[in-house]
Amino acid sequence: MIKAVIFDLDDTLISEKEYIESGYRHISKVLSKRFSKDAETLYQLLLELLNISSKNVFNRLLDRLGIVCVEEDIVELVEEYRKHFPDIHFYNDVLPCLEKLKKENIKTGIITDGYAESQRQKLQAVNASDYIEEIIVTDELGREYWKPHPFAFEKMREKFNVEFSEMIYIGDNPNKDFYISKILPIKSIRIVRSNSIYMNAPYYESVKENHRIKSLLNLNLLSITGE
């Protein structure tokens, strides 16, 4: 019997693309004030550069604008991006799913990787703690405990006082979200979002999810447990 459902955050409960766009809006305003450039033009340039490659977008933007910069300038922009308070929202299927789980007395949690400050800003932006009982940001445990390390799952089990076999984990990233089922007896579910950043990422050590869904509205705990 499933007693706890644990979620990933990015591209599972919220859109990473929406977060990136929010961050670029913020950076565009910062650079607009600093260099007297049109913020919307800067924003569109950032999106254009991102579509070409996700690497060194800020460096390439400044190069495109003919602005000479040093490493400290880029570090400052990255920090601005990470600490900004994002304009993001839950996917439409999230709150109905959480409401259903609550009615069924299923405990809910989040285990998320990423820089702690950024992840906490995201969580606050969607008021995640109003809907989710326990939240673990792995970066706060130490970078070495990012997924697929099992430590966060062990801590979540202790918080909920359930067995690993009574937990499921829902994520999107094949490169780290589903390997946990090889380490611990936790069922994993892959949610396939149309705009997922890691849609085509390889599976870590070829370990795949136990189940796959396209919407949290399709989450059926009975079919997962076979009860």
C-alpha positions as CSV (number, residue, x, y, z in Angstrom):
1,M,0.0,0.0,0.0
2,I,1.4,3.4,-1.0
3,K,1.5,5.8,2.0
4,A,3.7,8.6,0.6
5,V,4.1,10.2,-2.8
6,I,7.4,12.1,-3.3
7,F,7.8,14.5,-6.2
8,D,10.6,16.1,-8.1
9,L,10.2,19.8,-8.7
10,D,11.5,21.1,-12.0
11,D,9.5,19.8,-15.0
12,T,7.5,17.7,-12.7
13,L,5.5,20.2,-10.6
14,I,6.7,23.4,-12.3
15,S,8.1,24.2,-15.8
16,E,11.8,24.8,-16.0
17,K,11.3,26.6,-19.2
18,E,9.0,29.1,-17.4
19,Y,11.6,29.5,-14.7
20,I,14.3,30.2,-17.3
21,E,12.1,32.8,-19.1
22,S,11.4,34.5,-15.7
23,G,15.2,34.6,-15.0
24,Y,15.9,36.1,-18.4
25,R,13.2,38.7,-17.9
26,H,15.0,39.7,-14.7
27,I,18.5,39.7,-16.3
28,S,17.1,41.8,-19.2
29,K,15.9,44.5,-16.7
30,V,19.2,44.4,-14.9
31,L,21.2,44.9,-18.1
32,S,18.7,47.5,-19.4
33,K,19.4,49.7,-16.5
34,R,23.2,49.1,-16.6
35,F,23.7,49.7,-20.3
36,S,20.7,51.7,-21.3
37,K,19.4,49.0,-23.6
38,D,15.8,48.1,-24.3
39,A,14.8,45.3,-21.9
40,E,12.5,43.5,-24.4
41,T,15.2,43.4,-27.0
42,L,17.6,42.0,-24.5
43,Y,15.1,39.4,-23.5
44,Q,14.4,38.2,-27.0
45,L,18.2,38.0,-27.7
46,L,18.6,35.8,-24.6
47,L,15.9,33.5,-25.9
48,E,17.5,33.4,-29.3
49,L,20.9,32.5,-27.9
50,L,19.3,29.9,-25.7
51,N,17.6,28.2,-28.6
52,I,21.1,27.9,-30.3
53,S,22.8,26.6,-27.2
54,S,22.2,26.6,-23.4
55,K,26.0,27.1,-22.8
56,N,27.4,30.5,-21.7
57,V,24.3,32.4,-22.7
58,F,25.2,35.6,-20.7
59,N,28.7,35.6,-22.2
60,R,27.4,35.3,-25.7
61,L,24.8,38.0,-25.1
62,L,27.4,40.5,-24.0
63,D,29.6,39.5,-26.9
64,R,26.7,40.1,-29.3
65,L,26.2,43.5,-27.8
66,G,29.9,44.4,-28.1
67,I,30.2,44.8,-24.3
68,V,33.5,43.9,-22.9
69,C,33.2,41.9,-19.7
70,V,35.3,40.0,-17.2
71,E,34.6,36.8,-15.3
72,E,33.3,38.7,-12.3
73,D,30.6,40.3,-14.5
74,I,29.3,36.9,-15.6
75,V,29.4,35.5,-12.0
76,E,27.3,38.5,-10.9
77,L,24.7,37.9,-13.6
78,V,24.5,34.2,-12.7
79,E,24.0,35.2,-9.1
80,E,21.3,37.6,-10.1
81,Y,19.6,34.9,-12.1
82,R,19.7,32.3,-9.3
83,K,18.5,34.6,-6.5
84,H,15.7,36.3,-8.5
85,F,12.1,35.7,-7.3
86,P,10.5,33.9,-10.2
87,D,7.2,34.4,-11.9
88,I,6.2,30.7,-12.1
89,H,3.2,28.5,-11.5
90,F,2.4,24.9,-10.8
91,Y,1.3,22.9,-13.8
92,N,-2.5,22.7,-14.1
93,D,-2.6,19.1,-12.9
94,V,-0.6,19.6,-9.7
95,L,-3.2,21.0,-7.3
96,P,-6.0,18.6,-8.2
97,C,-3.6,15.7,-7.8
98,L,-2.4,17.0,-4.4
99,E,-6.0,17.5,-3.3
100,K,-6.9,13.9,-4.2
101,L,-3.9,12.5,-2.4
102,K,-4.8,14.5,0.7
103,K,-8.3,13.1,0.7
104,E,-6.8,9.6,0.5
105,N,-4.5,10.4,3.5
106,I,-1.4,10.0,1.3
107,K,1.6,11.9,2.6
108,T,3.3,14.2,0.1
109,G,6.9,15.4,-0.2
110,I,9.4,17.0,-2.6
111,I,13.0,16.0,-3.2
112,T,14.7,18.5,-5.5
113,D,18.2,19.1,-6.8
114,G,19.6,22.4,-7.8
115,Y,21.2,25.4,-6.1
116,A,19.5,25.8,-2.8
117,E,18.8,29.5,-3.1
118,S,17.2,29.1,-6.5
119,Q,15.1,26.1,-5.4
120,R,13.9,27.8,-2.3
121,Q,12.8,30.8,-4.4
122,K,10.9,28.5,-6.7
123,L,9.2,26.8,-3.8
124,Q,8.2,30.0,-2.2
125,A,6.9,31.4,-5.5
126,V,4.3,28.6,-5.8
127,N,3.7,28.4,-2.0
128,A,4.7,24.8,-2.1
129,S,4.8,24.4,1.7
130,D,1.0,25.2,1.7
131,Y,0.4,22.0,-0.2
132,I,3.3,19.7,0.4
133,E,4.1,18.2,3.8
134,E,7.8,17.7,3.6
135,I,10.4,19.3,1.3
136,I,14.1,18.4,1.0
137,V,16.4,20.5,-1.1
138,T,19.4,18.2,-1.6
139,D,21.9,21.0,-2.0
140,E,21.2,21.9,1.6
141,L,22.4,18.4,2.6
142,G,25.6,18.8,0.4
143,R,26.2,18.7,-3.3
144,E,27.4,15.1,-2.9
145,Y,23.8,14.2,-1.9
146,W,22.1,15.4,-5.1
147,K,20.2,12.6,-6.9
148,P,20.7,9.8,-7.6
149,H,22.3,9.6,-4.1
150,P,19.7,7.9,-1.8
151,F,20.3,10.0,1.3
152,A,17.4,12.4,0.7
153,F,15.1,9.5,0.2
154,E,16.3,7.9,3.5
155,K,15.6,11.2,5.3
156,M,12.2,11.4,3.7
157,R,11.3,7.9,4.9
158,E,12.3,8.8,8.4
159,K,10.2,12.0,8.3
160,F,7.1,10.1,7.2
161,N,7.8,7.0,9.2
162,V,6.9,4.6,6.3
163,E,8.7,1.8,4.6
164,F,10.5,2.4,1.3
165,S,8.1,0.0,-0.4
166,E,5.3,2.3,0.7
167,M,6.8,5.3,-1.2
168,I,6.8,6.3,-4.8
169,Y,8.9,8.9,-6.5
170,I,7.6,10.9,-9.5
171,G,10.1,12.7,-11.7
172,D,11.0,13.6,-15.3
173,N,14.8,13.3,-15.7
174,P,16.0,9.9,-16.9
175,N,19.6,10.9,-15.9
176,K,18.9,10.8,-12.2
177,D,15.2,10.4,-11.1
178,F,14.7,6.7,-11.5
179,Y,17.9,5.1,-10.4
180,I,16.6,5.2,-6.9
181,S,14.5,2.1,-7.6
182,K,17.7,0.1,-8.1
183,I,19.1,1.2,-4.7
184,L,15.9,1.1,-2.6
185,P,12.6,-0.6,-3.0
186,I,10.9,2.6,-4.1
187,K,8.6,2.6,-7.2
188,S,9.4,5.3,-9.7
189,I,7.1,7.1,-12.1
190,R,8.2,9.2,-15.0
191,I,5.9,12.1,-15.9
192,V,6.4,13.1,-19.5
193,R,5.9,16.9,-19.9
194,S,5.9,18.2,-23.5
195,N,8.4,21.0,-22.7
196,S,10.7,19.0,-20.4
197,I,14.3,20.1,-20.6
198,Y,15.5,16.5,-20.1
199,M,13.0,14.8,-22.3
200,N,15.7,13.1,-24.3
201,A,18.3,12.6,-21.6
202,P,19.8,9.1,-21.3
203,Y,18.9,6.8,-18.5
204,Y,21.4,6.7,-15.7
205,E,23.0,3.2,-15.9
206,S,20.0,2.2,-18.1
207,V,17.7,2.1,-15.1
208,K,14.2,3.0,-16.3
209,E,11.0,4.1,-14.5
210,N,8.5,1.5,-13.2
211,H,5.6,3.4,-14.6
212,R,5.0,6.3,-17.0
213,I,2.2,9.0,-17.1
214,K,1.6,12.1,-19.1
215,S,-0.4,13.9,-16.5
216,L,-0.7,13.8,-12.7
217,L,-4.4,13.4,-13.2
218,N,-3.6,9.9,-14.5
219,L,-1.9,8.9,-11.3
220,N,-3.5,5.7,-10.1
221,L,-1.9,4.3,-6.9
222,L,-3.9,1.1,-7.1
223,S,-2.6,0.2,-10.5
224,I,1.0,0.8,-9.3
225,T,0.7,-1.5,-6.3
226,G,-1.5,-4.0,-8.1
227,E,-4.1,-3.9,-5.3
